[in-house]
GROMACS .gro file of N, CA and C in nm:
model
  207
    1UNK      N    1   9.044   0.845 -11.265
    1UNK     CA    2   9.051   0.708 -11.294
    1UNK      C    3   8.918   0.645 -11.384
    2UNK      N    4   8.963   0.639 -11.526
    2UNK     CA    5   8.846   0.628 -11.610
    2UNK      C    6   8.811   0.462 -11.608
    3UNK      N    7   8.876   0.395 -11.559
    3UNK     CA    8   8.850   0.253 -11.567
    3UNK      C    9   8.766   0.197 -11.440
    4UNK      N   10   8.744   0.280 -11.361
    4UNK     CA   11   8.693   0.232 -11.245
    4UNK      C   12   8.538   0.232 -11.248
    5UNK      N   13   8.475   0.139 -11.238
    5UNK     CA   14   8.303   0.119 -11.249
    5UNK      C   15   8.226   0.173 -11.137
    6UNK      N   16   8.287   0.258 -11.054
    6UNK     CA   17   8.216   0.304 -10.943
    6UNK      C   18   8.069   0.305 -10.936
    7UNK      N   19   7.983   0.271 -10.872
    7UNK     CA   20   7.831   0.286 -10.865
    7UNK      C   21   7.777   0.190 -10.954
    8UNK      N   22   7.822   0.079 -11.011
    8UNK     CA   23   7.752   0.001 -11.114
    8UNK      C   24   7.691  -0.087 -11.030
    9UNK      N   25   7.754  -0.123 -10.909
    9UNK     CA   26   7.670  -0.229 -10.796
    9UNK      C   27   7.708  -0.347 -10.849
   10UNK      N   28   7.827  -0.400 -10.925
   10UNK     CA   29   7.821  -0.523 -10.978
   10UNK      C   30   7.902  -0.640 -10.898
   11UNK      N   31   7.846  -0.640 -10.792
   11UNK     CA   32   7.860  -0.759 -10.683
   11UNK      C   33   7.966  -0.723 -10.613
   12UNK      N   34   8.024  -0.616 -10.567
   12UNK     CA   35   8.116  -0.558 -10.493
   12UNK      C   36   8.076  -0.546 -10.353
   13UNK      N   37   8.099  -0.621 -10.259
   13UNK     CA   38   8.046  -0.640 -10.115
   13UNK      C   39   8.112  -0.522 -10.058
   14UNK      N   40   8.177  -0.435 -10.082
   14UNK     CA   41   8.252  -0.335 -10.007
   14UNK      C   42   8.182  -0.216 -10.017
   15UNK      N   43   8.100  -0.221 -10.111
   15UNK     CA   44   8.016  -0.105 -10.128
   15UNK      C   45   7.880  -0.064 -10.054
   16UNK      N   46   7.866  -0.151  -9.934
   16UNK     CA   47   7.755  -0.147  -9.842
   16UNK      C   48   7.630  -0.208  -9.902
   17UNK      N   49   7.637  -0.250 -10.014
   17UNK     CA   50   7.519  -0.333 -10.045
   17UNK      C   51   7.481  -0.466  -9.983
   18UNK      N   52   7.354  -0.503  -9.959
   18UNK     CA   53   7.318  -0.645  -9.875
   18UNK      C   54   7.371  -0.758  -9.956
   19UNK      N   55   7.439  -0.822  -9.900
   19UNK     CA   56   7.497  -0.937  -9.962
   19UNK      C   57   7.427  -1.069  -9.946
   20UNK      N   58   7.394  -1.098  -9.789
   20UNK     CA   59   7.322  -1.222  -9.729
   20UNK      C   60   7.239  -1.177  -9.627
   21UNK      N   61   7.145  -1.267  -9.599
   21UNK     CA   62   7.085  -1.269  -9.490
   21UNK      C   63   7.110  -1.360  -9.362
   22UNK      N   64   7.116  -1.291  -9.255
   22UNK     CA   65   7.165  -1.377  -9.143
   22UNK      C   66   7.037  -1.413  -9.058
   23UNK      N   67   6.983  -1.548  -9.004
   23UNK     CA   68   6.902  -1.574  -8.914
   23UNK      C   69   6.949  -1.554  -8.782
   24UNK      N   70   6.882  -1.471  -8.690
   24UNK     CA   71   6.958  -1.447  -8.573
   24UNK      C   72   6.914  -1.555  -8.454
   25UNK      N   73   6.822  -1.640  -8.512
   25UNK     CA   74   6.773  -1.737  -8.431
   25UNK      C   75   6.860  -1.874  -8.458
   26UNK      N   76   6.861  -1.938  -8.616
   26UNK     CA   77   6.936  -2.021  -8.599
   26UNK      C   78   7.077  -2.019  -8.664
   27UNK      N   79   7.130  -1.883  -8.680
   27UNK     CA   80   7.248  -1.823  -8.720
   27UNK      C   81   7.306  -1.886  -8.845
   28UNK      N   82   7.191  -1.892  -8.947
   28UNK     CA   83   7.230  -1.945  -9.080
   28UNK      C   84   7.244  -1.837  -9.185
   29UNK      N   85   7.328  -1.867  -9.267
   29UNK     CA   86   7.365  -1.749  -9.381
   29UNK      C   87   7.230  -1.805  -9.512
   30UNK      N   88   7.159  -1.693  -9.551
   30UNK     CA   89   7.095  -1.718  -9.637
   30UNK      C   90   7.098  -1.610  -9.756
   31UNK      N   91   7.087  -1.672  -9.896
   31UNK     CA   92   7.097  -1.582  -9.991
   31UNK      C   93   6.951  -1.475  -9.987
   32UNK      N   94   6.993  -1.358 -10.050
   32UNK     CA   95   6.863  -1.256 -10.035
   32UNK      C   96   6.739  -1.328 -10.096
   33UNK      N   97   6.744  -1.413 -10.201
   33UNK     CA   98   6.603  -1.447 -10.255
   33UNK      C   99   6.574  -1.585 -10.189
   34UNK      N  100   6.648  -1.634 -10.084
   34UNK     CA  101   6.601  -1.746 -10.034
   34UNK      C  102   6.464  -1.742  -9.949
   35UNK      N  103   6.375  -1.843  -9.952
   35UNK     CA  104   6.241  -1.826  -9.895
   35UNK      C  105   6.227  -1.818  -9.747
   36UNK      N  106   6.347  -1.859  -9.691
   36UNK     CA  107   6.354  -1.837  -9.532
   36UNK      C  108   6.394  -1.693  -9.506
   37UNK      N  109   6.454  -1.619  -9.597
   37UNK     CA  110   6.522  -1.448  -9.579
   37UNK      C  111   6.394  -1.381  -9.530
   38UNK      N  112   6.281  -1.416  -9.548
   38UNK     CA  113   6.179  -1.325  -9.495
   38UNK      C  114   6.129  -1.353  -9.365
   39UNK      N  115   6.171  -1.442  -9.265
   39UNK     CA  116   6.156  -1.457  -9.145
   39UNK      C  117   6.157  -1.354  -9.059
   40UNK      N  118   6.091  -1.354  -8.932
   40UNK     CA  119   6.096  -1.250  -8.853
   40UNK      C  120   6.254  -1.250  -8.778
   41UNK      N  121   6.305  -1.356  -8.773
   41UNK     CA  122   6.423  -1.363  -8.695
   41UNK      C  123   6.546  -1.314  -8.813
   42UNK      N  124   6.556  -1.226  -8.883
   42UNK     CA  125   6.667  -1.204  -8.992
   42UNK      C  126   6.726  -1.082  -8.977
   43UNK      N  127   6.849  -1.064  -9.017
   43UNK     CA  128   6.901  -0.940  -9.043
   43UNK      C  129   6.978  -0.935  -9.168
   44UNK      N  130   6.997  -0.824  -9.226
   44UNK     CA  131   7.085  -0.807  -9.350
   44UNK      C  132   7.218  -0.776  -9.331
   45UNK      N  133   7.313  -0.824  -9.374
   45UNK     CA  134   7.452  -0.829  -9.388
   45UNK      C  135   7.516  -0.788  -9.508
   46UNK      N  136   7.630  -0.672  -9.496
   46UNK     CA  137   7.700  -0.670  -9.613
   46UNK      C  138   7.838  -0.768  -9.628
   47UNK      N  139   7.854  -0.831  -9.502
   47UNK     CA  140   7.986  -0.914  -9.501
   47UNK      C  141   7.993  -0.993  -9.612
   48UNK      N  142   8.099  -1.073  -9.647
   48UNK     CA  143   8.114  -1.176  -9.752
   48UNK      C  144   8.085  -1.302  -9.713
   49UNK      N  145   8.067  -1.377  -9.799
   49UNK     CA  146   8.056  -1.527  -9.736
   49UNK      C  147   8.169  -1.575  -9.667
   50UNK      N  148   8.283  -1.548  -9.711
   50UNK     CA  149   8.394  -1.595  -9.633
   50UNK      C  150   8.412  -1.543  -9.494
   51UNK      N  151   8.368  -1.427  -9.451
   51UNK     CA  152   8.369  -1.369  -9.355
   51UNK      C  153   8.244  -1.427  -9.271
   52UNK      N  154   8.149  -1.480  -9.318
   52UNK     CA  155   8.007  -1.517  -9.248
   52UNK      C  156   8.082  -1.659  -9.183
   53UNK      N  157   8.127  -1.715  -9.303
   53UNK     CA  158   8.160  -1.863  -9.256
   53UNK      C  159   8.300  -1.867  -9.146
   54UNK      N  160   8.372  -1.759  -9.158
   54UNK     CA  161   8.482  -1.769  -9.057
   54UNK      C  162   8.427  -1.724  -8.939
   55UNK      N  163   8.295  -1.663  -8.915
   55UNK     CA  164   8.245  -1.629  -8.774
   55UNK      C  165   8.165  -1.762  -8.771
   56UNK      N  166   8.177  -1.850  -8.793
   56UNK     CA  167   8.087  -1.974  -8.772
   56UNK      C  168   7.969  -1.992  -8.810
   57UNK      N  169   7.908  -1.913  -8.902
   57UNK     CA  170   7.760  -1.908  -8.924
   57UNK      C  171   7.764  -2.046  -9.072
   58UNK      N  172   7.649  -2.120  -9.034
   58UNK     CA  173   7.683  -2.237  -9.117
   58UNK      C  174   7.550  -2.166  -9.251
   59UNK      N  175   7.593  -2.250  -9.377
   59UNK     CA  176   7.531  -2.226  -9.493
   59UNK      C  177   7.373  -2.263  -9.472
   60UNK      N  178   7.268  -2.186  -9.539
   60UNK     CA  179   7.148  -2.247  -9.534
   60UNK      C  180   7.148  -2.380  -9.606
   61UNK      N  181   7.056  -2.477  -9.589
   61UNK     CA  182   7.068  -2.618  -9.698
   61UNK      C  183   6.950  -2.612  -9.796
   62UNK      N  184   6.880  -2.514  -9.801
   62UNK     CA  185   6.777  -2.478  -9.893
   62UNK      C  186   6.826  -2.379  -9.999
   63UNK      N  187   6.893  -2.273 -10.005
   63UNK     CA  188   6.924  -2.183 -10.073
   63UNK      C  189   7.063  -2.214 -10.104
   64UNK      N  190   7.167  -2.261 -10.034
   64UNK     CA  191   7.301  -2.309 -10.034
   64UNK      C  192   7.397  -2.184 -10.099
   65UNK      N  193   7.404  -2.094 -10.015
   65UNK     CA  194   7.493  -1.984 -10.056
   65UNK      C  195   7.627  -2.014 -10.078
   66UNK      N  196   7.682  -2.119 -10.030
   66UNK     CA  197   7.813  -2.168 -10.029
   66UNK      C  198   7.838  -2.235 -10.197
   67UNK      N  199   7.736  -2.274 -10.221
   67UNK     CA  200   7.728  -2.349 -10.368
   67UNK      C  201   7.698  -2.249 -10.472
   68UNK      N  202   7.652  -2.124 -10.453
   68UNK     CA  203   7.603  -2.022 -10.534
   68UNK      C  204   7.727  -1.969 -10.627
   69UNK      N  205   7.850  -1.977 -10.619
   69UNK     CA  206   7.951  -1.888 -10.637
   69UNK      C  207   8.031  -1.971 -10.768
   0.00000   0.00000   0.00000
């Protein structure tokens, strides 16, 4: 399949790359570039924003991952 760009990492969340940061304390979704993504209570996720919102995680009010797309 010559038109398959496998391995280029261009925003495909299904390839196992970190998409968002979850704060395990506040349960909020953060962009990986958010200033709050570095706190002690965070974990990386490969889920899509839609999956996280469906799991009742609210979006961070600072980095606004729900407004970035």
